[in-house]
Tab-separated table of C-alpha atoms in Angstrom:
chain	number	residue	atom	x	y	z
A	1	MET	CA	-25.389	13.577	-3.488
A	2	ALA	CA	-28.190	11.322	-4.683
A	3	PRO	CA	-27.429	7.588	-4.859
A	4	ARG	CA	-26.581	6.266	-8.276
A	5	SER	CA	-28.845	3.755	-9.922
A	6	CYS	CA	-28.050	0.118	-9.158
A	7	CYS	CA	-28.870	-3.242	-10.637
A	8	SER	CA	-28.588	-6.774	-9.346
A	9	TYR	CA	-27.168	-10.093	-10.541
A	10	SER	CA	-28.168	-13.642	-9.725
A	11	LEU	CA	-25.717	-16.453	-8.959
A	12	LEU	CA	-26.079	-20.206	-9.092
A	13	GLU	CA	-25.323	-21.541	-5.645
A	14	GLY	CA	-22.770	-24.295	-5.383
A	15	SER	CA	-20.948	-23.197	-8.500
A	16	CYS	CA	-17.173	-23.415	-8.131
A	17	CYS	CA	-16.034	-21.459	-11.136
A	18	TYR	CA	-15.013	-17.980	-12.159
A	19	LEU	CA	-17.859	-15.680	-13.055
A	20	LEU	CA	-16.038	-13.680	-15.661
A	21	LEU	CA	-17.831	-10.446	-16.423
A	22	LEU	CA	-15.660	-8.861	-19.082
A	23	ALA	CA	-18.142	-6.505	-20.639
A	24	PRO	CA	-15.424	-4.365	-22.224
A	25	LEU	CA	-14.077	-7.393	-24.066
A	26	LEU	CA	-17.445	-8.562	-25.387
A	27	SER	CA	-17.449	-5.801	-27.959
A	28	LEU	CA	-13.795	-5.028	-28.463
A	29	THR	CA	-14.161	-3.976	-32.069
A	30	ALA	CA	-16.857	-1.426	-31.321
A	31	LEU	CA	-15.040	-0.063	-28.284
A	32	ALA	CA	-11.759	0.170	-30.155
A	33	ALA	CA	-13.461	2.054	-32.968
A	34	HIS	CA	-14.896	4.483	-30.424
A	35	VAL	CA	-11.484	5.046	-28.857
A	36	ARG	CA	-9.843	5.592	-32.253
A	37	PHE	CA	-12.586	8.033	-33.231
A	38	TYR	CA	-12.132	9.972	-30.000
A	39	GLN	CA	-8.396	10.144	-30.531
A	40	ALA	CA	-8.858	11.210	-34.153
A	41	VAL	CA	-11.148	14.045	-33.099
A	42	HIS	CA	-8.577	15.118	-30.509
A	43	SER	CA	-5.593	14.406	-32.715
A	44	GLY	CA	-3.525	17.046	-31.012
A	45	SER	CA	-3.585	15.218	-27.683
A	46	ILE	CA	-1.384	12.357	-26.495
A	47	PRO	CA	-3.240	9.242	-25.256
A	48	SER	CA	-3.049	8.860	-21.488
A	49	CYS	CA	-1.679	5.344	-21.853
A	50	ARG	CA	1.644	6.769	-23.078
A	51	ARG	CA	2.540	7.125	-19.411
A	52	TRP	CA	2.592	3.351	-18.951
A	53	GLY	CA	2.364	1.822	-22.431
A	54	CYS	CA	-0.270	1.644	-25.154
A	55	ASP	CA	1.079	-0.999	-27.501
A	56	LEU	CA	2.747	-3.691	-25.367
A	57	PRO	CA	1.477	-5.640	-22.329
A	58	LEU	CA	3.039	-4.578	-19.048
A	59	VAL	CA	3.607	-8.205	-18.042
A	60	ALA	CA	4.999	-11.097	-20.061
A	61	ASP	CA	3.231	-14.015	-18.429
A	62	ALA	CA	1.590	-15.272	-15.244
A	63	ARG	CA	4.957	-15.360	-13.425
A	64	SER	CA	5.447	-11.619	-13.907
A	65	SER	CA	5.002	-8.852	-11.364
A	66	TRP	CA	2.795	-5.887	-12.182
A	67	PRO	CA	4.351	-2.391	-12.177
A	68	PRO	CA	3.394	0.288	-9.626
A	69	PRO	CA	-0.287	1.251	-9.916
A	70	ARG	CA	-2.136	4.400	-10.907
A	71	VAL	CA	0.871	6.364	-12.123
A	72	GLU	CA	-1.403	9.120	-13.403
A	73	LEU	CA	-2.376	9.914	-9.797
A	74	LEU	CA	1.206	10.704	-8.857
A	75	ASP	CA	0.489	14.195	-10.201
A	76	VAL	CA	-2.392	14.498	-7.716
A	77	PRO	CA	-0.914	13.564	-4.307
A	78	ASP	CA	-4.225	13.684	-2.444
A	79	ALA	CA	-5.849	11.349	-4.975
A	80	HIS	CA	-2.918	8.936	-4.873
A	81	ALA	CA	-3.144	8.875	-1.073
A	82	ARG	CA	-6.892	8.137	-1.284
A	83	TRP	CA	-6.201	5.260	-3.656
A	84	GLN	CA	-3.567	3.791	-1.340
A	85	ALA	CA	-5.895	4.186	1.655
A	86	LEU	CA	-8.720	2.389	-0.143
A	87	HIS	CA	-6.351	-0.449	-1.066
A	88	ARG	CA	-5.276	-0.760	2.584
A	89	ASP	CA	-8.944	-0.894	3.625
A	90	HIS	CA	-9.562	-3.687	1.132
A	91	VAL	CA	-6.541	-5.641	2.364
A	92	ALA	CA	-7.813	-5.327	5.942
A	93	MET	CA	-11.252	-6.539	4.852
A	94	ALA	CA	-9.723	-9.511	3.055
A	95	GLU	CA	-7.627	-10.461	6.086
A	96	ALA	CA	-10.603	-10.182	8.429
A	97	ALA	CA	-13.054	-12.075	6.246
A	98	GLY	CA	-11.655	-15.548	6.879
A	99	GLY	CA	-13.595	-18.436	5.413
A	100	GLY	CA	-16.887	-16.585	5.524
A	101	ALA	CA	-16.363	-14.868	2.168
A	102	ARG	CA	-17.506	-17.238	-0.575
A	103	LEU	CA	-17.865	-14.532	-3.229
A	104	VAL	CA	-15.389	-11.767	-4.156
A	105	PHE	CA	-15.938	-8.992	-6.699
A	106	LEU	CA	-12.880	-7.439	-8.374
A	107	GLY	CA	-12.915	-4.476	-10.716
A	108	ASP	CA	-13.129	-0.732	-11.288
A	109	SER	CA	-15.818	1.887	-10.607
A	110	ILE	CA	-18.512	-0.306	-12.173
A	111	THR	CA	-17.890	-2.791	-9.375
A	112	GLU	CA	-17.228	-0.173	-6.715
A	113	GLY	CA	-20.516	1.471	-7.667
A	114	TRP	CA	-22.469	-1.267	-5.909
A	115	LEU	CA	-21.452	0.386	-2.644
A	116	ARG	CA	-19.919	3.810	-3.361
A	117	THR	CA	-19.712	6.524	-5.992
A	118	GLY	CA	-16.282	5.436	-7.176
A	119	LEU	CA	-12.874	6.896	-6.380
A	120	SER	CA	-11.468	9.421	-8.835
A	121	ALA	CA	-8.772	12.051	-9.084
A	122	ARG	CA	-11.448	14.624	-8.314
A	123	GLY	CA	-12.785	13.198	-5.091
A	124	ALA	CA	-13.102	10.405	-2.570
A	125	SER	CA	-15.362	7.407	-2.856
A	126	VAL	CA	-18.681	8.267	-1.182
A	127	PRO	CA	-20.936	5.564	0.362
A	128	GLN	CA	-24.279	5.002	-1.349
A	129	PRO	CA	-26.646	3.422	1.217
A	130	GLU	CA	-29.415	2.544	-1.249
A	131	CYS	CA	-26.977	0.738	-3.516
A	132	GLU	CA	-25.444	-1.072	-0.564
A	133	ALA	CA	-28.890	-2.251	0.539
A	134	ILE	CA	-29.397	-3.874	-2.875
A	135	TRP	CA	-25.907	-5.373	-2.633
A	136	ARG	CA	-26.557	-6.881	0.803
A	137	ALA	CA	-29.913	-8.282	-0.272
A	138	ALA	CA	-28.454	-9.870	-3.400
A	139	PHE	CA	-25.114	-11.167	-2.126
A	140	GLY	CA	-25.130	-11.043	1.678
A	141	ARG	CA	-25.764	-14.764	2.047
A	142	TRP	CA	-22.386	-15.481	0.439
A	143	GLY	CA	-20.421	-13.083	2.641
A	144	ALA	CA	-19.557	-11.126	-0.508
A	145	LEU	CA	-16.633	-8.721	-0.610
A	146	ASN	CA	-16.350	-5.794	-3.003
A	147	PHE	CA	-12.834	-4.827	-4.070
A	148	GLY	CA	-13.716	-2.403	-6.848
A	149	VAL	CA	-11.701	0.814	-7.207
A	150	GLY	CA	-12.770	3.614	-9.508
A	151	GLY	CA	-10.376	4.281	-12.385
A	152	ASP	CA	-8.431	1.049	-12.034
A	153	ARG	CA	-7.051	-0.678	-15.106
A	154	VAL	CA	-6.000	-4.301	-15.524
A	155	GLN	CA	-2.474	-3.557	-14.315
A	156	ASP	CA	-3.762	-1.783	-11.198
A	157	LEU	CA	-5.962	-4.711	-10.218
A	158	GLY	CA	-3.075	-7.075	-10.926
A	159	TRP	CA	-0.844	-5.068	-8.587
A	160	ARG	CA	-3.472	-5.102	-5.861
A	161	LEU	CA	-3.831	-8.878	-6.088
A	162	GLN	CA	-0.065	-9.219	-5.685
A	163	HIS	CA	0.070	-6.790	-2.766
A	164	GLY	CA	-2.211	-8.071	-0.058
A	165	LEU	CA	-5.623	-8.573	-1.635
A	166	LEU	CA	-5.325	-12.378	-1.552
A	167	PRO	CA	-4.266	-13.296	1.999
A	168	PRO	CA	-4.049	-17.047	2.690
A	169	ASN	CA	-7.262	-17.100	4.707
A	170	LEU	CA	-9.344	-15.698	1.827
A	171	GLN	CA	-10.556	-18.724	-0.133
A	172	PRO	CA	-13.792	-17.835	-1.959
A	173	ALA	CA	-15.654	-20.245	-4.196
A	174	VAL	CA	-16.340	-17.596	-6.830
A	175	PHE	CA	-14.579	-14.503	-8.168
A	176	VAL	CA	-16.432	-11.959	-10.288
A	177	VAL	CA	-13.991	-9.985	-12.433
A	178	MET	CA	-14.953	-6.909	-14.435
A	179	ILE	CA	-12.011	-4.899	-15.684
A	180	GLY	CA	-10.666	-3.267	-18.854
A	181	THR	CA	-12.922	-0.273	-19.467
A	182	ASN	CA	-10.347	2.235	-18.234
A	183	ASP	CA	-7.577	0.591	-20.251
A	184	LEU	CA	-9.496	1.060	-23.486
A	185	GLY	CA	-10.665	4.513	-22.471
A	186	ASN	CA	-7.069	5.625	-21.997
A	187	GLY	CA	-6.095	4.510	-25.490
A	188	GLU	CA	-4.542	1.069	-24.972
A	189	GLU	CA	-4.664	-1.324	-27.905
A	190	THR	CA	-7.438	-3.902	-27.573
A	191	ALA	CA	-4.982	-6.769	-28.013
A	192	VAL	CA	-2.934	-5.395	-25.104
A	193	VAL	CA	-5.996	-5.188	-22.860
A	194	ALA	CA	-7.022	-8.720	-23.787
A	195	ARG	CA	-3.538	-10.122	-23.170
A	196	GLU	CA	-3.157	-8.397	-19.801
A	197	THR	CA	-6.600	-9.625	-18.752
A	198	ILE	CA	-5.669	-13.197	-19.652
A	199	VAL	CA	-2.471	-12.956	-17.594
A	200	LEU	CA	-4.382	-11.522	-14.629
A	201	LEU	CA	-6.895	-14.385	-14.749
A	202	GLN	CA	-4.104	-16.940	-15.027
A	203	GLN	CA	-2.483	-15.450	-11.930
A	204	LEU	CA	-5.781	-15.452	-10.068
A	205	HIS	CA	-6.420	-19.081	-10.981
A	206	ALA	CA	-2.895	-20.064	-9.930
A	207	ALA	CA	-3.423	-18.369	-6.567
A	208	ARG	CA	-6.886	-19.901	-6.005
A	209	PRO	CA	-7.116	-23.070	-8.160
A	210	LEU	CA	-10.208	-24.362	-6.345
A	211	ALA	CA	-12.289	-21.258	-7.106
């Protein structure tokens, strides 16, 4: 399989803040219109989000716990096992990183795509050496970690953060968060996606107030 195209970002060194890359939320109106159009065209189908909730946030506030992740993969045991295995790999990476990781990327397949093709129900996440070379050149000096998982929604990332992805020794200066595309694509209301994203960021800030 040929490597996917990659791009690079630049970071200001010494910046102790969240780099919040919420591309899906920058054009909520347009994305929501697209989702509604898609659902109108396929009016006979039920939005995927009905399995977990389309109209109400899954958490009330920053003190809440996120529900079990990736419920749609329960119908595909092999895919659910791959997801769990990738999460365990990420937890091990986080625990081993120590203080050397100053930069952590969190997200879905858009983030995972820096290094791999992106996990899906159809197949495993496949390494992409050319993309990884760009990643290392751009972010290697900061000991960057990539915790992107293909198909993840806000609630799935929230669950991962509450289940091992933030061990005490992991204290980066910067988090890059890009999440929400799969929520909208599965039919969730834009206000729900926005509210869940806010809660996730509040939880992340509470866990790492110096980042």
